[in-house]
JSON list of C-alpha atoms in Angstrom, two decimals:
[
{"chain": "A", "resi": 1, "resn": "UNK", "atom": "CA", "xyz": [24.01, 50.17, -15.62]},
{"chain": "A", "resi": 2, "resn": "UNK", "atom": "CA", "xyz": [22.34, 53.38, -13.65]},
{"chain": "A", "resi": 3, "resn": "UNK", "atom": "CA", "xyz": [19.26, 54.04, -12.28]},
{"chain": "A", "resi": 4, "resn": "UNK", "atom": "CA", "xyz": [17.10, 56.68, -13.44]},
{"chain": "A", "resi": 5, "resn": "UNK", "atom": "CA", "xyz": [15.69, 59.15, -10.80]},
{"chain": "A", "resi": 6, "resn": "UNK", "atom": "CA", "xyz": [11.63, 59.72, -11.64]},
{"chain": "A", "resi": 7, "resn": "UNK", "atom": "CA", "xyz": [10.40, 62.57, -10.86]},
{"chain": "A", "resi": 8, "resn": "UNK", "atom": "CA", "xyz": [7.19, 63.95, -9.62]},
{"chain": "A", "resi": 9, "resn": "UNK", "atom": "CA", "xyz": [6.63, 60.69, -6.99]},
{"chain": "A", "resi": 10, "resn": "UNK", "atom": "CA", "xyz": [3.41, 60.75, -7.23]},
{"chain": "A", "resi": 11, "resn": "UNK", "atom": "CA", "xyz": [0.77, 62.90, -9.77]},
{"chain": "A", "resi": 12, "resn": "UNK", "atom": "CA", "xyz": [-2.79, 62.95, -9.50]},
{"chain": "A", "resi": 13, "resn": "UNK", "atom": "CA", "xyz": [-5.20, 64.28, -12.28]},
{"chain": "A", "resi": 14, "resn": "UNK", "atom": "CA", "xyz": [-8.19, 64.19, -14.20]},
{"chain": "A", "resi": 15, "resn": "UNK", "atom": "CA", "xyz": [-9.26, 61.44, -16.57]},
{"chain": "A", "resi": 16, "resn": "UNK", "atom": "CA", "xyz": [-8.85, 63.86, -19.84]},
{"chain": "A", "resi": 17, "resn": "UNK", "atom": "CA", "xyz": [-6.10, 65.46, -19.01]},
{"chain": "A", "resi": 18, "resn": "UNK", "atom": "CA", "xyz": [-2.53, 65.27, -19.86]},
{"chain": "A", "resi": 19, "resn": "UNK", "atom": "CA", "xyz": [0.57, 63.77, -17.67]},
{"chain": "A", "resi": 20, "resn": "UNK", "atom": "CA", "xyz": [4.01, 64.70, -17.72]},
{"chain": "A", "resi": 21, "resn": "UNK", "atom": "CA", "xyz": [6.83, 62.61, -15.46]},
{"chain": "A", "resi": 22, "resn": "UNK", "atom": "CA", "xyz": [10.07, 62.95, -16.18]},
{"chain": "A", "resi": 23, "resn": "UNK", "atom": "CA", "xyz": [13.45, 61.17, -15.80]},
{"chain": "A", "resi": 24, "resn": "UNK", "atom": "CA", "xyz": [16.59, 62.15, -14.78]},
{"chain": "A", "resi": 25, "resn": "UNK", "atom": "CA", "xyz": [20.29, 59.69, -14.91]},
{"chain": "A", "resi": 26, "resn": "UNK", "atom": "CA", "xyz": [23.91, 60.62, -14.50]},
{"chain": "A", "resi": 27, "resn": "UNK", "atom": "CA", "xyz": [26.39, 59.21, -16.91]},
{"chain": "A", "resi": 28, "resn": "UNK", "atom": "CA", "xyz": [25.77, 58.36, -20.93]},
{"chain": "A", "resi": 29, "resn": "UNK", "atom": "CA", "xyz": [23.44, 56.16, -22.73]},
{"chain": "A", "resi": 30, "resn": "UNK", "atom": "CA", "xyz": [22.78, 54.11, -25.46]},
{"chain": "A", "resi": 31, "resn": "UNK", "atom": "CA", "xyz": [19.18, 54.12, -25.05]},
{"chain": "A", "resi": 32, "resn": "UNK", "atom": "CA", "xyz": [16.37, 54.65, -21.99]},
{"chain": "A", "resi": 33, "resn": "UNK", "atom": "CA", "xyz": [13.15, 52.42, -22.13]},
{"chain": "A", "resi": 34, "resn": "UNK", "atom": "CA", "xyz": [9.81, 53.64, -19.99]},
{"chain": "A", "resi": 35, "resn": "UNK", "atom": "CA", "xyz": [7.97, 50.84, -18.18]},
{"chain": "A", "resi": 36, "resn": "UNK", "atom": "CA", "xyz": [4.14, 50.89, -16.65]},
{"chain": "A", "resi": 37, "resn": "UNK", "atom": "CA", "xyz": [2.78, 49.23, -13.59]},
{"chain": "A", "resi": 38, "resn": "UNK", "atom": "CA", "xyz": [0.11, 48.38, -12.52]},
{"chain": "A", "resi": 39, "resn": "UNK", "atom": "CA", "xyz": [-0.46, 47.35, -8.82]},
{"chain": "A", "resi": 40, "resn": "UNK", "atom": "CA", "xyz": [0.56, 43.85, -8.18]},
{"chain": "A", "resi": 41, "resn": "UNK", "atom": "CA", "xyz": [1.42, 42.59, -11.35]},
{"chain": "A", "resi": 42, "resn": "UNK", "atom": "CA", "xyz": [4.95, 42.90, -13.44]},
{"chain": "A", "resi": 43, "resn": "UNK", "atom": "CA", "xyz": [6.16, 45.39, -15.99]},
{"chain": "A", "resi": 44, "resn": "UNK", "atom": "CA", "xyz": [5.11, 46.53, -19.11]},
{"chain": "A", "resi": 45, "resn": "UNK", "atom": "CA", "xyz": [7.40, 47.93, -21.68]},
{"chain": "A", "resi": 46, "resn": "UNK", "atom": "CA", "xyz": [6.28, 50.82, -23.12]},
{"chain": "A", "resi": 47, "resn": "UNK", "atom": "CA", "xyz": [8.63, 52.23, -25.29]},
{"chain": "A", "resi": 48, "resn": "UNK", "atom": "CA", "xyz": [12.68, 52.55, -25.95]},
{"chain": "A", "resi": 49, "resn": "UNK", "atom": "CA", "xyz": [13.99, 55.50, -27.21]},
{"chain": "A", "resi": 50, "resn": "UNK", "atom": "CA", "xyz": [17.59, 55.76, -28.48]},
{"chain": "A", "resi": 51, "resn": "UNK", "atom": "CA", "xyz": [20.45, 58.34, -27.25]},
{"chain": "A", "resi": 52, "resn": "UNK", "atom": "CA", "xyz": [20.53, 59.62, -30.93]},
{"chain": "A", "resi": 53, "resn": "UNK", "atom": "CA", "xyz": [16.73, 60.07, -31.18]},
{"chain": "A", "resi": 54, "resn": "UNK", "atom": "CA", "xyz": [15.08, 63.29, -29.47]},
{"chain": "A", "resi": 55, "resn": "UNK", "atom": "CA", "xyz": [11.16, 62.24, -29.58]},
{"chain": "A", "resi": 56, "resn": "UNK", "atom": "CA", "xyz": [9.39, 59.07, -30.03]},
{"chain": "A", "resi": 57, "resn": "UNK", "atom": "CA", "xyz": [5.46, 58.42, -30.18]},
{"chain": "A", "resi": 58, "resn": "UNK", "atom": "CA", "xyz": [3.19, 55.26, -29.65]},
{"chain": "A", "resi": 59, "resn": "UNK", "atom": "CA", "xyz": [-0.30, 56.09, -29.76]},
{"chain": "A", "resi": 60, "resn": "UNK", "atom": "CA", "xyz": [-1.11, 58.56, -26.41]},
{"chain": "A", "resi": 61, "resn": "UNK", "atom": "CA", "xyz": [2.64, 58.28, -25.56]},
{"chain": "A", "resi": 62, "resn": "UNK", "atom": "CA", "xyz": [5.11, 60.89, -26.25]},
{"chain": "A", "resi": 63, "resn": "UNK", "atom": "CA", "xyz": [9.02, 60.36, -24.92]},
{"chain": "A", "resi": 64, "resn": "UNK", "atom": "CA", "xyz": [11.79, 62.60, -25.29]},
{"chain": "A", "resi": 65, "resn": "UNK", "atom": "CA", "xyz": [15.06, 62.67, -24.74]},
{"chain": "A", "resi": 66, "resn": "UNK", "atom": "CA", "xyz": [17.71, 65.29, -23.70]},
{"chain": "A", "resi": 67, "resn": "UNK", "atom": "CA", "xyz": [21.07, 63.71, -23.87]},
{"chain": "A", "resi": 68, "resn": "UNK", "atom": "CA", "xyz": [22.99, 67.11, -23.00]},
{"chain": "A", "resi": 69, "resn": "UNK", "atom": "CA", "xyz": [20.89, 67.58, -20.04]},
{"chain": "A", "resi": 70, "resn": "UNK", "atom": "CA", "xyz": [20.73, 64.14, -19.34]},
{"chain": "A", "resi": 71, "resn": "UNK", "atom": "CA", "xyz": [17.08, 63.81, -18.99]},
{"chain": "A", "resi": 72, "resn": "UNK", "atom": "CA", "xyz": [14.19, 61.99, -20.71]},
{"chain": "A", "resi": 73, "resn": "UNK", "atom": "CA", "xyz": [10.08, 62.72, -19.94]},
{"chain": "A", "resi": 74, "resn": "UNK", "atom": "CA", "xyz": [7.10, 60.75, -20.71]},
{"chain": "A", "resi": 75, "resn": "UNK", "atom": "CA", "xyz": [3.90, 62.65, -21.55]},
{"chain": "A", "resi": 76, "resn": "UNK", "atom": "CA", "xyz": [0.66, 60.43, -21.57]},
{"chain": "A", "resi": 77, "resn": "UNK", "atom": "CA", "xyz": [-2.18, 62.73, -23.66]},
{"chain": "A", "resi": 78, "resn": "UNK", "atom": "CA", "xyz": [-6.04, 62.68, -23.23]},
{"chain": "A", "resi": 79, "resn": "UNK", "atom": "CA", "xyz": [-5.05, 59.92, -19.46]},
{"chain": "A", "resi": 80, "resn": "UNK", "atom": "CA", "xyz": [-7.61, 57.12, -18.42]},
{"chain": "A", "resi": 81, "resn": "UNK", "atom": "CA", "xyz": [-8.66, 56.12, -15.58]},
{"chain": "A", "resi": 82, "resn": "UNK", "atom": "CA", "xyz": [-6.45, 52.69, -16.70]},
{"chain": "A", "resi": 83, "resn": "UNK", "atom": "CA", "xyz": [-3.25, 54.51, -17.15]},
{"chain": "A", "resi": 84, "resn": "UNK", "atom": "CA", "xyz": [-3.36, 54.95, -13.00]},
{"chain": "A", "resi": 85, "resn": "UNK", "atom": "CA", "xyz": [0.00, 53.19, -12.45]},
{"chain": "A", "resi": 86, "resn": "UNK", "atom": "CA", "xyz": [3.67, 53.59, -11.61]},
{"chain": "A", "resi": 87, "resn": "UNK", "atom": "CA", "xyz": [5.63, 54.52, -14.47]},
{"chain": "A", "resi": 88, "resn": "UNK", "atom": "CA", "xyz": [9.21, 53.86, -14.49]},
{"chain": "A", "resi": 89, "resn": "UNK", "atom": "CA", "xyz": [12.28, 54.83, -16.52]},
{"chain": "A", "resi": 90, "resn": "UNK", "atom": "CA", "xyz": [15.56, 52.62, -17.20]},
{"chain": "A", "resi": 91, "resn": "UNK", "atom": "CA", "xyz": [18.67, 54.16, -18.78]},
{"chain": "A", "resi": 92, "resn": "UNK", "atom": "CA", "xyz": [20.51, 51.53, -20.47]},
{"chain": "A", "resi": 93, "resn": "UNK", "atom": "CA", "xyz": [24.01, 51.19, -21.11]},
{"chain": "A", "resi": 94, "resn": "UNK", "atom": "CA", "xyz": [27.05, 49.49, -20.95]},
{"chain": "A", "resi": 95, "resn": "UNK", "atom": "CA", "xyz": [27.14, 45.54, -21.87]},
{"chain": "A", "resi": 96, "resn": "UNK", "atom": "CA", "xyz": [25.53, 44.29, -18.84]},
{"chain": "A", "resi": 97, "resn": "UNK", "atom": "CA", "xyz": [21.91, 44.82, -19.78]},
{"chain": "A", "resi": 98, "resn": "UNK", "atom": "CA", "xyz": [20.74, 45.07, -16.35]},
{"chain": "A", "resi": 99, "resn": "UNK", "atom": "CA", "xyz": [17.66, 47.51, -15.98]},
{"chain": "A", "resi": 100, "resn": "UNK", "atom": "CA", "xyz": [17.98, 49.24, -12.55]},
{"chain": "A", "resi": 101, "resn": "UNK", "atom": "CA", "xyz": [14.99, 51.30, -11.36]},
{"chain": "A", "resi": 102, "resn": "UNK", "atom": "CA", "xyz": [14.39, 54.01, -9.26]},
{"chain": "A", "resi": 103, "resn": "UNK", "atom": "CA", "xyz": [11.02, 54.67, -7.71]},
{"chain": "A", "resi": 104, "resn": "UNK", "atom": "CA", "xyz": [8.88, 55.63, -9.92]},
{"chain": "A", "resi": 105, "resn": "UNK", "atom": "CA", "xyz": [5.95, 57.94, -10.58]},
{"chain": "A", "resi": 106, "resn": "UNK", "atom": "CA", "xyz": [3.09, 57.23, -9.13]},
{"chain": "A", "resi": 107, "resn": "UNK", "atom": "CA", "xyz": [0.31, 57.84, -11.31]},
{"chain": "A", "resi": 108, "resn": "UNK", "atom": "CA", "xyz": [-3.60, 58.32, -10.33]},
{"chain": "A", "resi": 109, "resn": "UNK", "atom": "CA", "xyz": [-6.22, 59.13, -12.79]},
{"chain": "A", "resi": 110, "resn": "UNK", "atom": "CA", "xyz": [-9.58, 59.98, -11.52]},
{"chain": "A", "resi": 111, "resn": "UNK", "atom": "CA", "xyz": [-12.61, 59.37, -13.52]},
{"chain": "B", "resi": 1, "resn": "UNK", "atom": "CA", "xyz": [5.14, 39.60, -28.59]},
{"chain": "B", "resi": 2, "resn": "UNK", "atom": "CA", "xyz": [7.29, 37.85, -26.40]},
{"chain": "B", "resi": 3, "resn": "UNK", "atom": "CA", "xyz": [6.03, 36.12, -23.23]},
{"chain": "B", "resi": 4, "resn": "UNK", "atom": "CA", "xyz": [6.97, 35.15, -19.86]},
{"chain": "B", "resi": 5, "resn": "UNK", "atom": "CA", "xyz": [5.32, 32.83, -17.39]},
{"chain": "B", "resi": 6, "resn": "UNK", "atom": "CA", "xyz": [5.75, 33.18, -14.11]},
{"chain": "B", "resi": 7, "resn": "UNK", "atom": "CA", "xyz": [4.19, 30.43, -11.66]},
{"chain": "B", "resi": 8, "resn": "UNK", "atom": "CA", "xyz": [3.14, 30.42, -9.23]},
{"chain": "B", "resi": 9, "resn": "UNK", "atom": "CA", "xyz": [1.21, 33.85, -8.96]},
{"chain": "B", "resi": 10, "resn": "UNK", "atom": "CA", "xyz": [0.89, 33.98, -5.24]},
{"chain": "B", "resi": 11, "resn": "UNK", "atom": "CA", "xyz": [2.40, 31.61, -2.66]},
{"chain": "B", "resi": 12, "resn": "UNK", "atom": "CA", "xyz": [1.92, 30.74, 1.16]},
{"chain": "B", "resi": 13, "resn": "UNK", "atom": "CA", "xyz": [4.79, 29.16, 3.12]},
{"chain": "B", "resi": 14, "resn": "UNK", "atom": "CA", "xyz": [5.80, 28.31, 6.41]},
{"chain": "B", "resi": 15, "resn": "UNK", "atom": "CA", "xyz": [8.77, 29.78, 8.19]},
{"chain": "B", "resi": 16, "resn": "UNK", "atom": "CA", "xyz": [11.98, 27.36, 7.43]},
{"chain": "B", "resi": 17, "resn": "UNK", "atom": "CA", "xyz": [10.22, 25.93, 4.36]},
{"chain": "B", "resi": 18, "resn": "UNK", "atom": "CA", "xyz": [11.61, 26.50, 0.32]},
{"chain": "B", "resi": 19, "resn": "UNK", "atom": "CA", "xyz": [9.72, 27.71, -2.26]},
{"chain": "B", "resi": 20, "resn": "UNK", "atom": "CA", "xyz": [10.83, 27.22, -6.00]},
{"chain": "B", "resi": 21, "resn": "UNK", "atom": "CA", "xyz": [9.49, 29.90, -8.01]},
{"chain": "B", "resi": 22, "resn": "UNK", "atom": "CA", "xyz": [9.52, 29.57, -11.71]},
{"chain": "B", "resi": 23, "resn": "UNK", "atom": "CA", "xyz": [10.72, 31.95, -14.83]},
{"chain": "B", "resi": 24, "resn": "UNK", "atom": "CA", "xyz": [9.41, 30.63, -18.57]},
{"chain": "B", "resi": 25, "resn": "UNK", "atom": "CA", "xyz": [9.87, 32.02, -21.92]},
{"chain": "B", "resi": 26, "resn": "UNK", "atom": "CA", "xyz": [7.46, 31.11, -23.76]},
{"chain": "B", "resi": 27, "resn": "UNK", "atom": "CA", "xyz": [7.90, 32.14, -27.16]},
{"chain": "B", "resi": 28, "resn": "UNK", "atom": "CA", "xyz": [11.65, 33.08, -27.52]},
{"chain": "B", "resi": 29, "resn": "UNK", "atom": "CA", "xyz": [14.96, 32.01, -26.12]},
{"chain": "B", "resi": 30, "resn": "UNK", "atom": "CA", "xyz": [16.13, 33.97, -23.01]},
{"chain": "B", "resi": 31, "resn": "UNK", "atom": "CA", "xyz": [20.22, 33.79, -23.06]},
{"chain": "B", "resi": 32, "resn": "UNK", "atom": "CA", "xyz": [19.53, 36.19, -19.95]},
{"chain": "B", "resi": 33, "resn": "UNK", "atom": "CA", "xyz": [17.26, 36.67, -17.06]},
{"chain": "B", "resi": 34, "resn": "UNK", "atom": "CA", "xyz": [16.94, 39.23, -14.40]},
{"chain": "B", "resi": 35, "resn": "UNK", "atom": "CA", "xyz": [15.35, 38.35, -10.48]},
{"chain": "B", "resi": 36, "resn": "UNK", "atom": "CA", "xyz": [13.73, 41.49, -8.88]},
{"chain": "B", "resi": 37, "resn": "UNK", "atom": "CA", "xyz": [12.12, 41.63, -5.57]},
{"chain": "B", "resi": 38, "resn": "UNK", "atom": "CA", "xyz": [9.61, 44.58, -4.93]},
{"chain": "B", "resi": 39, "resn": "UNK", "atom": "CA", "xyz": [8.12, 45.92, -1.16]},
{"chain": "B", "resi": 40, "resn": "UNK", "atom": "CA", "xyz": [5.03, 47.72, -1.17]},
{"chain": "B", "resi": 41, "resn": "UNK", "atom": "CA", "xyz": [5.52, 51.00, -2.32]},
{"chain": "B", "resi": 42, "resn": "UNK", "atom": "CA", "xyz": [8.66, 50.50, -3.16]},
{"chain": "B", "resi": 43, "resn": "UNK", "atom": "CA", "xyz": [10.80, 50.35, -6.55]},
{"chain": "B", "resi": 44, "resn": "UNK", "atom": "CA", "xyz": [11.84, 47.04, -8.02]},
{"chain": "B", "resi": 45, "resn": "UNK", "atom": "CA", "xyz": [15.21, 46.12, -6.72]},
{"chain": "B", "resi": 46, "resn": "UNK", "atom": "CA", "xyz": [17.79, 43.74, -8.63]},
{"chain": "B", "resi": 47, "resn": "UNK", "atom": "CA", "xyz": [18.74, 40.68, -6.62]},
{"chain": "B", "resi": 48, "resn": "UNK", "atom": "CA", "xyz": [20.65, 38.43, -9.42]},
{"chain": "B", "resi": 49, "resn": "UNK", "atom": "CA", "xyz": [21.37, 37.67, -13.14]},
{"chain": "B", "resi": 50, "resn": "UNK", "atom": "CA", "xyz": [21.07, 34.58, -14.81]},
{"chain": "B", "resi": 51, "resn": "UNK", "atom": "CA", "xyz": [22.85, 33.53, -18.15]},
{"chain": "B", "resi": 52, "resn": "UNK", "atom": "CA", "xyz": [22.17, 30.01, -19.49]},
{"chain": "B", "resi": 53, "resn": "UNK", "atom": "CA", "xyz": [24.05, 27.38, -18.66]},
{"chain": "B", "resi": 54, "resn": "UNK", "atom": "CA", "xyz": [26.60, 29.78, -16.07]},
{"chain": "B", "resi": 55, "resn": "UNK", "atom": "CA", "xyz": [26.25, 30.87, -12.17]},
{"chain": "B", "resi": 56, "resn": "UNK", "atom": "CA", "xyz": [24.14, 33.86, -11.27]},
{"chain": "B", "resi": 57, "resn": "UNK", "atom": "CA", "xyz": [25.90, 36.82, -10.84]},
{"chain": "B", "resi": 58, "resn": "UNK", "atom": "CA", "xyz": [24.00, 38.27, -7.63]},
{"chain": "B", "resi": 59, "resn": "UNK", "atom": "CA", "xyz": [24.31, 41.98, -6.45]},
{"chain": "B", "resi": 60, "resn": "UNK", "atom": "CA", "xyz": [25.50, 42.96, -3.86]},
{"chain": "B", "resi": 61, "resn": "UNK", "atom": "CA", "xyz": [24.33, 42.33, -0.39]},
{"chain": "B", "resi": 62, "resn": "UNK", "atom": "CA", "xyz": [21.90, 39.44, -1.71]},
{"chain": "B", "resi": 63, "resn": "UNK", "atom": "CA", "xyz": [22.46, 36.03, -0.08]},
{"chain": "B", "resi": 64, "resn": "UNK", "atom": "CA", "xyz": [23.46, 33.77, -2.92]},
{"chain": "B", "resi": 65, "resn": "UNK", "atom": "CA", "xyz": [22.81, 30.56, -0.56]},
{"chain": "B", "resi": 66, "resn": "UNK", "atom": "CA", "xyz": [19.36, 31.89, 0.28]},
{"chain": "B", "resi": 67, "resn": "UNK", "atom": "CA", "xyz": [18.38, 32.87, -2.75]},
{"chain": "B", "resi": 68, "resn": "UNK", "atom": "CA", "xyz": [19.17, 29.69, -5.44]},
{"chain": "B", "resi": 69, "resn": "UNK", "atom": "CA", "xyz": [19.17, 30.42, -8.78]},
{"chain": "B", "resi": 70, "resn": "UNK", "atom": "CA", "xyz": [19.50, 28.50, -11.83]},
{"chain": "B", "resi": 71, "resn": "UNK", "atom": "CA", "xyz": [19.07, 28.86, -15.75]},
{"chain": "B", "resi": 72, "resn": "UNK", "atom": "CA", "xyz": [19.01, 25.23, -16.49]},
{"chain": "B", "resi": 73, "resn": "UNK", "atom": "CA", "xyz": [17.95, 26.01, -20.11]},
{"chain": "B", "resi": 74, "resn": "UNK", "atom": "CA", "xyz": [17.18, 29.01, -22.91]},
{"chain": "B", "resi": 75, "resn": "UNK", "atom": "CA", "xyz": [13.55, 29.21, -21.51]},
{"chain": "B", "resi": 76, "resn": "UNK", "atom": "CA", "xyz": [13.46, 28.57, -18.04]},
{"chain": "B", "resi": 77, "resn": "UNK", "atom": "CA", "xyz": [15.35, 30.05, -15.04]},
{"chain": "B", "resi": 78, "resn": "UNK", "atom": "CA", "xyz": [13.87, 29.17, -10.94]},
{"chain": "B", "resi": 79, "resn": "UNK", "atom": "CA", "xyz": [14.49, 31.40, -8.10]},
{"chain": "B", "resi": 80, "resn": "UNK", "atom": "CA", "xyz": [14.04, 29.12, -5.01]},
{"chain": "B", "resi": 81, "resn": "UNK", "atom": "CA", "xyz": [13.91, 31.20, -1.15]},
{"chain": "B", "resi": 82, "resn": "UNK", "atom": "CA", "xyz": [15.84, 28.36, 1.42]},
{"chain": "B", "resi": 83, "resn": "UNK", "atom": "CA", "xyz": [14.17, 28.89, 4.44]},
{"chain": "B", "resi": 84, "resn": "UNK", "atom": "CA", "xyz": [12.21, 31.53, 4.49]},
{"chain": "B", "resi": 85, "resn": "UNK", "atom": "CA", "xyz": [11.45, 33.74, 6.85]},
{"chain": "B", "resi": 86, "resn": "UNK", "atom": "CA", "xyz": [8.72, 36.32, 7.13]},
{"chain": "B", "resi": 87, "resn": "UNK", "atom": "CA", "xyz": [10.96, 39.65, 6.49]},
{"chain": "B", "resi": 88, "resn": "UNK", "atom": "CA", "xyz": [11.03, 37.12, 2.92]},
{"chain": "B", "resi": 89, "resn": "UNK", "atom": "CA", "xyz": [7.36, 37.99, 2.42]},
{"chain": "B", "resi": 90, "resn": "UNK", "atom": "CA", "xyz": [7.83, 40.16, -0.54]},
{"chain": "B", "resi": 91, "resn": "UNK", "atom": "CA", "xyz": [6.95, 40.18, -4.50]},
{"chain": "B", "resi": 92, "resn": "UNK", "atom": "CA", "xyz": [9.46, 38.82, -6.98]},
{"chain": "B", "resi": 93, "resn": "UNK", "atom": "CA", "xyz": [9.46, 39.62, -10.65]},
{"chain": "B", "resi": 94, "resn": "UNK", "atom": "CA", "xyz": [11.36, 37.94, -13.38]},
{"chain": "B", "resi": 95, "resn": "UNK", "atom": "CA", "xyz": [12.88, 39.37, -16.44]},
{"chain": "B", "resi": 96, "resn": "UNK", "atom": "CA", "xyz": [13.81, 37.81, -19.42]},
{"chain": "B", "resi": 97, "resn": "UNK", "atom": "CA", "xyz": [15.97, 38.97, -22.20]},
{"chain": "B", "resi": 98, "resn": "UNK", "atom": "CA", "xyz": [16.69, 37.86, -25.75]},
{"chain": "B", "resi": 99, "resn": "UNK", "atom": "CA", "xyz": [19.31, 38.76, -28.06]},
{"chain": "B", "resi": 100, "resn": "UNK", "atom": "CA", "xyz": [16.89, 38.53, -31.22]},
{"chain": "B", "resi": 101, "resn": "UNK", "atom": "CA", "xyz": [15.74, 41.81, -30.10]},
{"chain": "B", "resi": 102, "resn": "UNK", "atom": "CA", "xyz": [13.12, 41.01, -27.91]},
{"chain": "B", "resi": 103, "resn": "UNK", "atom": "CA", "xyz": [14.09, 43.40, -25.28]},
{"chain": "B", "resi": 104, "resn": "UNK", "atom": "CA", "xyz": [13.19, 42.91, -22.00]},
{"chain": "B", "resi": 105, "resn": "UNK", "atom": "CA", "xyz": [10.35, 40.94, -21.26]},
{"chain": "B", "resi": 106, "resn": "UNK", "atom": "CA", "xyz": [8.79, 40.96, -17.30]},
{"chain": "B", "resi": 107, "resn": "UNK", "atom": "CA", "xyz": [7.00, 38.21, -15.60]},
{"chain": "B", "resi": 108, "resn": "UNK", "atom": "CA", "xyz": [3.47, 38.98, -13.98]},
{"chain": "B", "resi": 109, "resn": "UNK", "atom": "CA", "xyz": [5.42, 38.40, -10.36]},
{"chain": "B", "resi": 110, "resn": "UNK", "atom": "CA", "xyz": [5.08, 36.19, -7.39]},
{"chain": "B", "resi": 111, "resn": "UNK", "atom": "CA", "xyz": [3.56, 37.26, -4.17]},
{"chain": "B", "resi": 112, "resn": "UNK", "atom": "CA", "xyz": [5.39, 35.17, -1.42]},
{"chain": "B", "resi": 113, "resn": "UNK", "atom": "CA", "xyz": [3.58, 35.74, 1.74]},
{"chain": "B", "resi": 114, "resn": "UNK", "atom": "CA", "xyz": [5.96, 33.56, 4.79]},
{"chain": "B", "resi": 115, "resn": "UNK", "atom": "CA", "xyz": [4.13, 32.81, 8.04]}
]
């Protein structure tokens, strides 16, 4: 397993606006999942995209994938004030399972 | 959707004492579960994982005689701190996985505060 490297660290914007974090990992996939959250509590799966998919929706969420540049973003359309939390990506692959995380994108939505 | 319970959801210890923290799928069977501890601010980091009926496999630089785990059974797996100390203090999070393609399911976490 690898850990995927978010990136901005933190983003601040708008309620209305759009967000855009993005994920970067090292070595080859099978898949990479995107996880939310929120402060104090556990994680929330998102969505799991697959290394021989390139885009993937679920309502306000948009994921791609970039296998050849090794890189995956989230873009969260139209944000909430409830989508303020940390967002992080997992690459998965091997036969271990393990999800390792990096640090996350801190995400604040003002109303 | 799949389901885990975590209990308890905030804890308060003394220094030196255990505290048994507790991992349940409740809706599927978990042939695997995953122990994260979290600082503030901080990203979740792996301490061990669990298969049913088998050791934990803990990573590296975690204290396998401090931190007991077992996966008695396909729902339930306990992460018990032996003597805690304050630098202890810390959230844990659970993980549980299935192989009916489930995924990964998280607990909502424990807040162990040791004084």
């Amino acid at each position: 397993s690898q850990q995927g490297e978010e990136d901005p660290q933190a983003l601040s914007i708008q309620e209305g606006e759009n967000a855009t974090m993005n994920c970067s990992y090292k070595t080859s996939i099978n898949n990479l999942q995107w996880y939310r959250q929120n402060s104090g509590r556990g994680l929330v799966h998102l969505i799991l995209i697959r290394s021989n998919e390139r885009e993937k929706h679920s309502g306000r969420l948009r994921v791609t994938l970039d296998t050849s540049k090794k890189s995956s973003s989230l873009l969260i359309t139209a944000s909430r004030a409830a989508d303020t939390a940390s967002y992080f990506c997992a690459p998965g692959s091997g036969n271990t399972g393990k999800l390792i995380f990096g640090q996350g994108t801190t995400l604040q939505v003002k109303p | 959707g799949a389901v885990v319970s975590q209990h308890p959801s905030w804890v308060i210890c003394k220094s030196g004492t255990s505290v048994k923290i507790e991992c349940r799928s409740l809706d599927f069977q978990a042939t695997t579960m995953f122990w994260y501890r979290q600082f503030p601010k901080q990203s979740l980091m792996l301490m061990a994982t669990s298969n049913e009926g088998s050791k934990a496999t803990y990573e590296q630089g975690v204290e396998k005689d401090k931190f007991l785990i077992n996966h008695a059974s396909l729902t339930l797996s306990t992460l018990t701190v032996t003597s805690a100390h304050p630098e202890d203090s810390s959230f844990y999070i659970c993980s549980a996985r299935s192989d009916r393609g489930y995924g990964y399911t998280f607990g909502s976490g424990t807040r162990l505060t040791v004084v």
